[in-house]
mmCIF file of C-alpha atoms in Angstrom:
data_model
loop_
_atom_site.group_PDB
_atom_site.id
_atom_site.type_symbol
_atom_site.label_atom_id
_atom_site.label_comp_id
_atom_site.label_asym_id
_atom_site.label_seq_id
_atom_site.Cartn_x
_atom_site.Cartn_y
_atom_site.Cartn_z
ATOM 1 C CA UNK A 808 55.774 3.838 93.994
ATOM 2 C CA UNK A 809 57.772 0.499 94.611
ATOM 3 C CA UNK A 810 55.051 -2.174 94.133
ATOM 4 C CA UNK A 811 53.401 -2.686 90.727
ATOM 5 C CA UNK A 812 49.904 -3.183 90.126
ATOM 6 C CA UNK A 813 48.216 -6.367 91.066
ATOM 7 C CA UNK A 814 49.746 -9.836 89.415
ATOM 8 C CA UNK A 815 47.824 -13.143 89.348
ATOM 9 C CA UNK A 816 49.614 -16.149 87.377
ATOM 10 C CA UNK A 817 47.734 -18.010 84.864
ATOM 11 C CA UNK A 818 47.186 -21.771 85.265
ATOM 12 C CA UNK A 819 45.621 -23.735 82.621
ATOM 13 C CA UNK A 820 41.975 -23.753 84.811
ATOM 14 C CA UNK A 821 42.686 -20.132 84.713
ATOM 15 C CA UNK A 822 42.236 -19.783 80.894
ATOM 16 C CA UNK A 823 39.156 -20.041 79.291
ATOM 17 C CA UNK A 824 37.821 -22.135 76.818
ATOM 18 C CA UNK A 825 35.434 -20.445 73.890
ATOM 19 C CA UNK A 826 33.421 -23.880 73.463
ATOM 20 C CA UNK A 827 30.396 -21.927 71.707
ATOM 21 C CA UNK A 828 30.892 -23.217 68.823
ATOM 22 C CA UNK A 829 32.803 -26.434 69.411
ATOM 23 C CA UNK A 830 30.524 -28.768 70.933
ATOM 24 C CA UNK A 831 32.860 -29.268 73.674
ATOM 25 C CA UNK A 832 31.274 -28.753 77.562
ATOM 26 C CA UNK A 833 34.545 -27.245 79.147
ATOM 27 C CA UNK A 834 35.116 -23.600 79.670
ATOM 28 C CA UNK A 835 38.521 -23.407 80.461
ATOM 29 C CA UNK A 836 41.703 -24.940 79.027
ATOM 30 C CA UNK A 837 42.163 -27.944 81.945
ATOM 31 C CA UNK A 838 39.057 -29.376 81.734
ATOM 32 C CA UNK A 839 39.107 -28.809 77.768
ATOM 33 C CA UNK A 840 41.822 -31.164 77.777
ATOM 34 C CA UNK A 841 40.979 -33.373 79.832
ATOM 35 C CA UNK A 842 37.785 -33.501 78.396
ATOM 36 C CA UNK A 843 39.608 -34.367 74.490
ATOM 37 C CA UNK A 844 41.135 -37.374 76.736
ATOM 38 C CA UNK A 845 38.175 -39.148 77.539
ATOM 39 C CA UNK A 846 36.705 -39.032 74.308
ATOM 40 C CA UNK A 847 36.065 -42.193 72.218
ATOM 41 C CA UNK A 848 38.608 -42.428 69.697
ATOM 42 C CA UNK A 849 41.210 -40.636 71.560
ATOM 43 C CA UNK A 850 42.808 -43.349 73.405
ATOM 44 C CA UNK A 851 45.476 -45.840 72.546
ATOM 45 C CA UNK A 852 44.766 -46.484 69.183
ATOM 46 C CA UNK A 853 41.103 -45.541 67.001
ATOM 47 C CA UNK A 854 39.983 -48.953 67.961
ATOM 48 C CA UNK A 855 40.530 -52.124 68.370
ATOM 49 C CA UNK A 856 38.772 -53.817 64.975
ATOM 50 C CA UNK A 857 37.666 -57.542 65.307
ATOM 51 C CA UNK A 858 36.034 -58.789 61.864
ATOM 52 C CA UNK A 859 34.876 -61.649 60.273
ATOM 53 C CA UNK A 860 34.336 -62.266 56.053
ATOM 54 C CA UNK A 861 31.407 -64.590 55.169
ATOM 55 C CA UNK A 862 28.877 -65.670 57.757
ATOM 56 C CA UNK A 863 29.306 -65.585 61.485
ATOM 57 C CA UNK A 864 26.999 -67.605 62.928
ATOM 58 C CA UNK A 865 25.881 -67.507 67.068
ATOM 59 C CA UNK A 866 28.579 -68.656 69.024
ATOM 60 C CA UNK A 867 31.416 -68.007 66.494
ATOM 61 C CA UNK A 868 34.259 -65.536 66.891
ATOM 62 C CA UNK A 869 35.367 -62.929 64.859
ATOM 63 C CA UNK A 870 39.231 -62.502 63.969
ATOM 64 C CA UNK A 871 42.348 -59.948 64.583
ATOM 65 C CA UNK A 872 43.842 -60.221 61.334
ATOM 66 C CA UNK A 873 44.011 -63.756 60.566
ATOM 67 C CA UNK A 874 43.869 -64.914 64.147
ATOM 68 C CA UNK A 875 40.491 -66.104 65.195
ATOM 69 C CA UNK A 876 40.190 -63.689 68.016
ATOM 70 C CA UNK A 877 39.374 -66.990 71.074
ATOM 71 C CA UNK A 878 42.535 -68.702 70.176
ATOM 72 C CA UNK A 879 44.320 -65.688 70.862
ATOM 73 C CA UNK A 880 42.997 -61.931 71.823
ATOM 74 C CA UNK A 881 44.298 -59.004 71.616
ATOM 75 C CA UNK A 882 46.455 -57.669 73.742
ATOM 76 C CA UNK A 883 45.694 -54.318 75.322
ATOM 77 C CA UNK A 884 48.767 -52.324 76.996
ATOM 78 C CA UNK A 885 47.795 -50.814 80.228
ATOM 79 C CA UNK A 886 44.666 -50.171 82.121
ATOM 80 C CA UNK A 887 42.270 -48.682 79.578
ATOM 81 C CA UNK A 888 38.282 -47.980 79.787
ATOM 82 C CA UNK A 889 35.905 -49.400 76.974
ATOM 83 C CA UNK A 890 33.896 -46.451 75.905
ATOM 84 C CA UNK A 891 32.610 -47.239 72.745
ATOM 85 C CA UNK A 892 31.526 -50.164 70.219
ATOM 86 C CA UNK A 893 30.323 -50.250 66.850
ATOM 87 C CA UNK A 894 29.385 -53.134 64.646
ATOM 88 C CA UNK A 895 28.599 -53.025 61.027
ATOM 89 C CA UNK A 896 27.175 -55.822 58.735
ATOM 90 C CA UNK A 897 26.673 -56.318 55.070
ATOM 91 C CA UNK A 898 23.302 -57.519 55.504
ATOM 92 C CA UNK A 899 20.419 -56.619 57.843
ATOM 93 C CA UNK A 900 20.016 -59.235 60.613
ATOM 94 C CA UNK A 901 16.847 -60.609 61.523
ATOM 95 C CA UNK A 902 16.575 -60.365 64.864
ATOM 96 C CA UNK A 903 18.421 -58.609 67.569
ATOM 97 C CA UNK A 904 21.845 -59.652 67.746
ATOM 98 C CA UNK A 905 24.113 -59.698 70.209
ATOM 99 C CA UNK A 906 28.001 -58.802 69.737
ATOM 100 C CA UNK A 907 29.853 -59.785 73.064
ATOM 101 C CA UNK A 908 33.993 -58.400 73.983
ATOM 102 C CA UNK A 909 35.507 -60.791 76.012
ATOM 103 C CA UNK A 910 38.543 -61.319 77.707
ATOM 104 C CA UNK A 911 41.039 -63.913 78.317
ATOM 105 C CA UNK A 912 41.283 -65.058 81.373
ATOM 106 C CA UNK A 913 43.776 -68.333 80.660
ATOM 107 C CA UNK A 914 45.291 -69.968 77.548
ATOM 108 C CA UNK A 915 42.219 -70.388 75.210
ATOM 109 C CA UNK A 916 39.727 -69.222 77.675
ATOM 110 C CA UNK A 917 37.838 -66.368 77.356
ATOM 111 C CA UNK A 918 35.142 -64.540 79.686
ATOM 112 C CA UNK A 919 32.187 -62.286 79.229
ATOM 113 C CA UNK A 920 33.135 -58.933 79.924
ATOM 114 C CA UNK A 921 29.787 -58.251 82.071
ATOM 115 C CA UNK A 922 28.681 -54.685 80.383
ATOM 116 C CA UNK A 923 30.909 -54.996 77.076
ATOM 117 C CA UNK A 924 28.001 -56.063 74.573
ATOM 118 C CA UNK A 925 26.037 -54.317 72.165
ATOM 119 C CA UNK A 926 22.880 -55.435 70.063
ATOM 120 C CA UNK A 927 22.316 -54.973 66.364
ATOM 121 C CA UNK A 928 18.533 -54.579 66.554
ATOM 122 C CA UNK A 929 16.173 -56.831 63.484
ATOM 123 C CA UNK A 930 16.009 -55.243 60.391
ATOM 124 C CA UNK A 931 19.472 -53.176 61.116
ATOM 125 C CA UNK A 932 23.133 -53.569 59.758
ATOM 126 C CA UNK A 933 25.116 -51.674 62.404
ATOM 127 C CA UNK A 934 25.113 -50.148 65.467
ATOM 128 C CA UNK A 935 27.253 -47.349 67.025
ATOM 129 C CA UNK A 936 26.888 -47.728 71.263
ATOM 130 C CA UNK A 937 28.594 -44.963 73.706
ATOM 131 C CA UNK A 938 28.677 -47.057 77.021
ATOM 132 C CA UNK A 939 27.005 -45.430 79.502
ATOM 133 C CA UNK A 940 29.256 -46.206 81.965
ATOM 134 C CA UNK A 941 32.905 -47.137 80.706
ATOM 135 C CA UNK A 942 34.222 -50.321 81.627
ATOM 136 C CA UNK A 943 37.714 -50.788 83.316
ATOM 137 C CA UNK A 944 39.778 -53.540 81.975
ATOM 138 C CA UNK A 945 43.168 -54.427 82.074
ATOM 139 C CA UNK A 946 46.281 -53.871 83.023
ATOM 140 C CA UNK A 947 46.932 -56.208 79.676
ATOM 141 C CA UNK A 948 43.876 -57.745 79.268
ATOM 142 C CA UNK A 949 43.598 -60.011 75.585
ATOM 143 C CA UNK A 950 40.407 -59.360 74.325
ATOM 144 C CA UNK A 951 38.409 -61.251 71.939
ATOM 145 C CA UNK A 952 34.625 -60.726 69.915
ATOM 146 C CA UNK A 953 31.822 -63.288 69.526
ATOM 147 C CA UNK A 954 28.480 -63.479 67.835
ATOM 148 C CA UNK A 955 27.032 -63.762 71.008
ATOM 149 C CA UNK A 956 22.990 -64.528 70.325
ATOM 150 C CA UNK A 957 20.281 -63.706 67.980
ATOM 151 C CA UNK A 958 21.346 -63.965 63.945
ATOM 152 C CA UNK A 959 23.890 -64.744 62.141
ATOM 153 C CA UNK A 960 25.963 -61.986 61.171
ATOM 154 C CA UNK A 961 27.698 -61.465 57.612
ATOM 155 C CA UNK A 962 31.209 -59.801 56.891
ATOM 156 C CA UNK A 963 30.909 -58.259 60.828
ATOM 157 C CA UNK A 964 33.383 -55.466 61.538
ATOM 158 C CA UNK A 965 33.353 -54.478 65.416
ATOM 159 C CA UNK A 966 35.592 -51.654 66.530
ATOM 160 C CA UNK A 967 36.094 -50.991 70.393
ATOM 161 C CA UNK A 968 37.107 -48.069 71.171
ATOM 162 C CA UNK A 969 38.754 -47.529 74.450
ATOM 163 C CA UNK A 970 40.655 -44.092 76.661
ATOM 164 C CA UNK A 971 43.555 -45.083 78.839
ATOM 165 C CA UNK A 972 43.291 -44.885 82.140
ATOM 166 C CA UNK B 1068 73.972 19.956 107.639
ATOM 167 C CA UNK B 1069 70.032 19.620 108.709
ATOM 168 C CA UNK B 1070 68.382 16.330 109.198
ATOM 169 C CA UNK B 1071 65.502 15.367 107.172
ATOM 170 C CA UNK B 1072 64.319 12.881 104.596
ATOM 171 C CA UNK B 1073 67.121 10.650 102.626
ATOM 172 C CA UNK B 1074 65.959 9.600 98.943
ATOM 173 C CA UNK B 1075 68.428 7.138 97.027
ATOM 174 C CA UNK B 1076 66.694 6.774 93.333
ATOM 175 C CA UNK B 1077 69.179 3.759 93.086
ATOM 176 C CA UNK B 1078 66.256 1.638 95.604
ATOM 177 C CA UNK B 1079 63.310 3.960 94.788
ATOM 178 C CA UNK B 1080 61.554 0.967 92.748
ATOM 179 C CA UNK B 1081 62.262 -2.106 95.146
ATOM 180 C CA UNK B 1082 61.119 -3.293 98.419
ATOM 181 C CA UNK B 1083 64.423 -3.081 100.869
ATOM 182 C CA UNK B 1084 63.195 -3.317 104.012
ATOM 183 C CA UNK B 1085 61.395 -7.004 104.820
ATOM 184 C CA UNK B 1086 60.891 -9.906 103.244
ATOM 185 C CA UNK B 1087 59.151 -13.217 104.823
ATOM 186 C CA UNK B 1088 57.367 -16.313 103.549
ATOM 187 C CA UNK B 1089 55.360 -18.646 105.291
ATOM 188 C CA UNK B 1090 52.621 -21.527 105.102
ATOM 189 C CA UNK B 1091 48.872 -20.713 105.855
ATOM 190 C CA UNK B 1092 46.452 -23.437 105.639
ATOM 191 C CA UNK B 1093 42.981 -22.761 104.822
ATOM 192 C CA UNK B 1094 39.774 -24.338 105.243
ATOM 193 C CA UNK B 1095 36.504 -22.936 105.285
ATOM 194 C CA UNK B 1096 36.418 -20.226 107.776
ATOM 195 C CA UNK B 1097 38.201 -17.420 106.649
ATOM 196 C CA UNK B 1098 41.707 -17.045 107.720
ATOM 197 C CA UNK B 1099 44.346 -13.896 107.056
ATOM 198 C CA UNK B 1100 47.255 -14.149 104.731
ATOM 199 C CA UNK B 1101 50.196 -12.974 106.635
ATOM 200 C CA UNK B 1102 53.343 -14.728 107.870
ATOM 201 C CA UNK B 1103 53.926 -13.770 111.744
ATOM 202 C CA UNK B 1104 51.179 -13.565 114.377
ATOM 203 C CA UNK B 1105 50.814 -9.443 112.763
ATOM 204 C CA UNK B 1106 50.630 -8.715 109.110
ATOM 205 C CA UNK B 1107 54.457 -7.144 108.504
ATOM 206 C CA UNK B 1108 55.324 -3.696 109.513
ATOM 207 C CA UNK B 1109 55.436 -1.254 106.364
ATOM 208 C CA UNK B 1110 54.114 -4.023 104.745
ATOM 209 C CA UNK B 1111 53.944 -2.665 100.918
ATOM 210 C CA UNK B 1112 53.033 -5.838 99.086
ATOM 211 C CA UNK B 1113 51.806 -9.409 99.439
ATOM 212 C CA UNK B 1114 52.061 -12.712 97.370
ATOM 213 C CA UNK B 1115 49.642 -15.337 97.979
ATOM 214 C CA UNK B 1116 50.744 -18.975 95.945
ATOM 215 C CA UNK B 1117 47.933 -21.571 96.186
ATOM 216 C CA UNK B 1118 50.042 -25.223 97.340
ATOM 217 C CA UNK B 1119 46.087 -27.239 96.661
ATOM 218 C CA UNK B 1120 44.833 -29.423 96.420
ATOM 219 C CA UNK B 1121 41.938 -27.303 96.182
ATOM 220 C CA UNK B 1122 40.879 -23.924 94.918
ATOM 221 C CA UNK B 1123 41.445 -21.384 97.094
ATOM 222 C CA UNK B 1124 39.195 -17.812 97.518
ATOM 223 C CA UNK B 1125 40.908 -14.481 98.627
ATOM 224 C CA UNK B 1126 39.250 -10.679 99.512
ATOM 225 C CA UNK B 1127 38.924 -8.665 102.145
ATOM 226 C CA UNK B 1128 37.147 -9.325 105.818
ATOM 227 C CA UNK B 1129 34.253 -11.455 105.224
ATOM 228 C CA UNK B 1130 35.184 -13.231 102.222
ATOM 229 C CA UNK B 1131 33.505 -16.277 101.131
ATOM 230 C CA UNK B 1132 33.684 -19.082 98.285
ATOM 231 C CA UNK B 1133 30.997 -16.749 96.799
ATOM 232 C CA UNK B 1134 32.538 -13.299 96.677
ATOM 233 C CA UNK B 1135 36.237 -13.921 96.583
ATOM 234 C CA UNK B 1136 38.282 -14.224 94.146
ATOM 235 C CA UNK B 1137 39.627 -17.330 92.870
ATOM 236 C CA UNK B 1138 43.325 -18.939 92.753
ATOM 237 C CA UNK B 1139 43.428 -22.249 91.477
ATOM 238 C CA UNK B 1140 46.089 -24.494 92.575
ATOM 239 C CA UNK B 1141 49.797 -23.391 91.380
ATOM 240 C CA UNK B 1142 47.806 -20.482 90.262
ATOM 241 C CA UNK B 1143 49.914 -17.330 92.536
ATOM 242 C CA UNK B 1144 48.490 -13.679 93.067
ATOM 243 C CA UNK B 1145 50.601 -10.570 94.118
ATOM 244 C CA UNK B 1146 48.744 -7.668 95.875
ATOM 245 C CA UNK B 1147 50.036 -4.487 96.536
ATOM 246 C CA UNK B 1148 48.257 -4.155 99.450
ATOM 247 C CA UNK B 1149 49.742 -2.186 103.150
ATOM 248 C CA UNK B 1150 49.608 -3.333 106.280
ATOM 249 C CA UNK B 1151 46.429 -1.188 106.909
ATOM 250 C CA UNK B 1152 44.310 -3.670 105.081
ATOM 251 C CA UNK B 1153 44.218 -7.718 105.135
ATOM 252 C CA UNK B 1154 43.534 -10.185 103.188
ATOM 253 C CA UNK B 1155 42.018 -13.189 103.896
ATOM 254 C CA UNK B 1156 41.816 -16.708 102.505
ATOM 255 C CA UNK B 1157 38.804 -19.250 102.292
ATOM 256 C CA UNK B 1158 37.973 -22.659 100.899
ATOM 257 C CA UNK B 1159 34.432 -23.667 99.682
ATOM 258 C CA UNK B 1160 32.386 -26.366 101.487
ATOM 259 C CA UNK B 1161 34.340 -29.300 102.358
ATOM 260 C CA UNK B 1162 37.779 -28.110 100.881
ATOM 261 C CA UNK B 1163 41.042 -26.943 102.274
ATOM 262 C CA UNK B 1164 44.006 -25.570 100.902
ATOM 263 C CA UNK B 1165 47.936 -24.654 101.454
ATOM 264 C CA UNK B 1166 48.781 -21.372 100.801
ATOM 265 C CA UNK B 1167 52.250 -19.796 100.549
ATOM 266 C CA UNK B 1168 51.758 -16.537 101.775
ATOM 267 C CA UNK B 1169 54.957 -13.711 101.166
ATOM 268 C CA UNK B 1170 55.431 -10.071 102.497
ATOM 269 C CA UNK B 1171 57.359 -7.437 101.344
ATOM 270 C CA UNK B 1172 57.827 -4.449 102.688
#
C-alpha cells in the first residue's frame, strides 16, 4: 500500500467550539474568536470613563480626569465602534435624562455623535445600553460627555465602551 | 533469468511514478479535481488545498453544497483515491473558490 488513509488539515473554522455552556453563539474556534472581539469590553481599553463629582446640570460636561471633557476630549487611537454605554448616578433623576458622547470636530468644538446617547429613565440612577447598531468613529476622534437634557445629574460616571475596528 | 514482476521494498511506501499540481477554480457547478485535461495515469492519490475565498465542497459525481464535504479556506484534504474514480469540487450559491489540486501516482 503506498498511500495512507485519507488526510484533511485542520483550520481554525474546522475546530469546533463546545459553547453549551458558555453563552457564546459560535460553534467553531474562528468565529469563537472573532466573536470574543466584538464584545463590549474587549476593545482598546474597558472603557472610556467620563465623570463628574457634585451636580451636573443640562448642558454641562462631564470630565477625563481633571479635564472638563469640551475643552479637551479624549483621544481615541484608531477607528473603533461604540458598542456600549453605561451611566450611573448617586441619586435617582427625575425625569428622563439624556447623556450625549460627542466628538470634536475643531479646537473647543464638539458635535453630537448622531446615535451615541443614552437616557437614564425618572426614578432611575443608571443605565447600562448595548447599541443596537455600533457606531463607527474615528480614525482619532476626541470624544467628550454632556448632560444632554432632562435632570440634573449627581456624581455621573459614564463609561463607553468601544471594539476596534 | 525469466522476466516477471520487479519489487524494490526500498520505494514500496512512496509514490515514484508522477507528480503534478495545478489550479482549478470552482464555482457552483461541479467541476473535477485533476490537473491535465485526464485525471493522471496510475493515479494513486490526490490532494485538494482550498486557495478561498470561499468554502469549498468535494465528493463524488453529483456533489453539491449539500452533500459534500467541506474544506474551508487554507483548510487541505488528501485522498487516496485511483484514477478509476473522481472527485469533484463545488461552491454553494453565489461563491467560488481556488483550488490547488495535486496528483500522485
Amino acid at each position: 500500500m503506498k498511500t495512507g488513509p485519507t488526510f484533511k488539515s485542520d483550520v481554525a473554522k474546522s475546530v469546533p467550539f463546545d459553547n453549551s455552556t458558555d453563552g457564546f453563539v459560535s460553534d467553531n474556534v474562528q468565529a469563537a474568536i472573532e466573536e470574543v472581539r466584538t464584545m463590549p469590553g474587549s476593545g482598546v481599553t474597558p472603557g472610556f470613563i467620563f465623570s463628574r463629582s457634585g451636580a451636573c446640570v443640562v448642558g454641562a460636561y462631564m470630565y477625563i480626569g481633571q479635564v472638563v471633557s469640551n475643552k479637551t476630549g479624549m483621544d481615541m487611537a484608531g477607528s473603533n465602534k461604540i458598542v456600549k454605554i453605561t451611566v450611573s448616578n448617586s441619586t435617582t433623576v427625575g425625569s428622563n435624562t439624556t447623556v450625549q458622547i460627542q466628538q470634536r470636530t475643531g479646537l473647543s468644538t464638539f458635535a453630537d455623535i448622531v446615535g451615541a446617547s443614552v437616557i437614564v429613565l425618572a426614578g432611575g440612577f443608571r443605565v447600562s445600553t448595548v447599541l443596537a447598531v455600533p457606531i463607527s468613529i474615528g480614525p482619532d476622534w476626541e470624544i467628550s460627555c454632556y448632560n444632554k437634557s432632562g435632570s440634573t445629574l449627581t456624581d455621573p460616571v459614564v463609561t463607553v465602551y468601544l471594539v476596534p475596528v | 533469468m525469466s522476466a516477471g514482476m520487479s519489487y524494490d521494498p526500498e520505494y514500496s511506501d512512496v509514490d515514484n511514478d508522477g507528480y503534478a499540481s495545478g489550479a482549478v477554480s470552482v464555482s457552483t457547478t461541479q467541476i473535477e479535481a485533476k490537473v491535465g485535461a485526464s485525471r493522471m495515469v496510475g493515479r494513486e492519490a490526490i490532494t485538494i488545498t482550498n486557495k478561498g475565498p470561499n468554502t469549498l465542497y468535494y465528493g463524488p459525481t453529483g456533489v453539491t453544497s449539500t452533500t459534500g464535504d467541506v474544506l474551508y479556506k487554507d483548510q487541505y484534504v488528501s485522498l487516496p483515491i485511483g484514477a478509476s474514480l473522481g472527485v469533484f469540487l463545488i461552491c454553494a450559491t453565489g461563491q467560488s473558490a481556488t483550488a490547488i489540486v495535486q496528483e500522485l501516482s
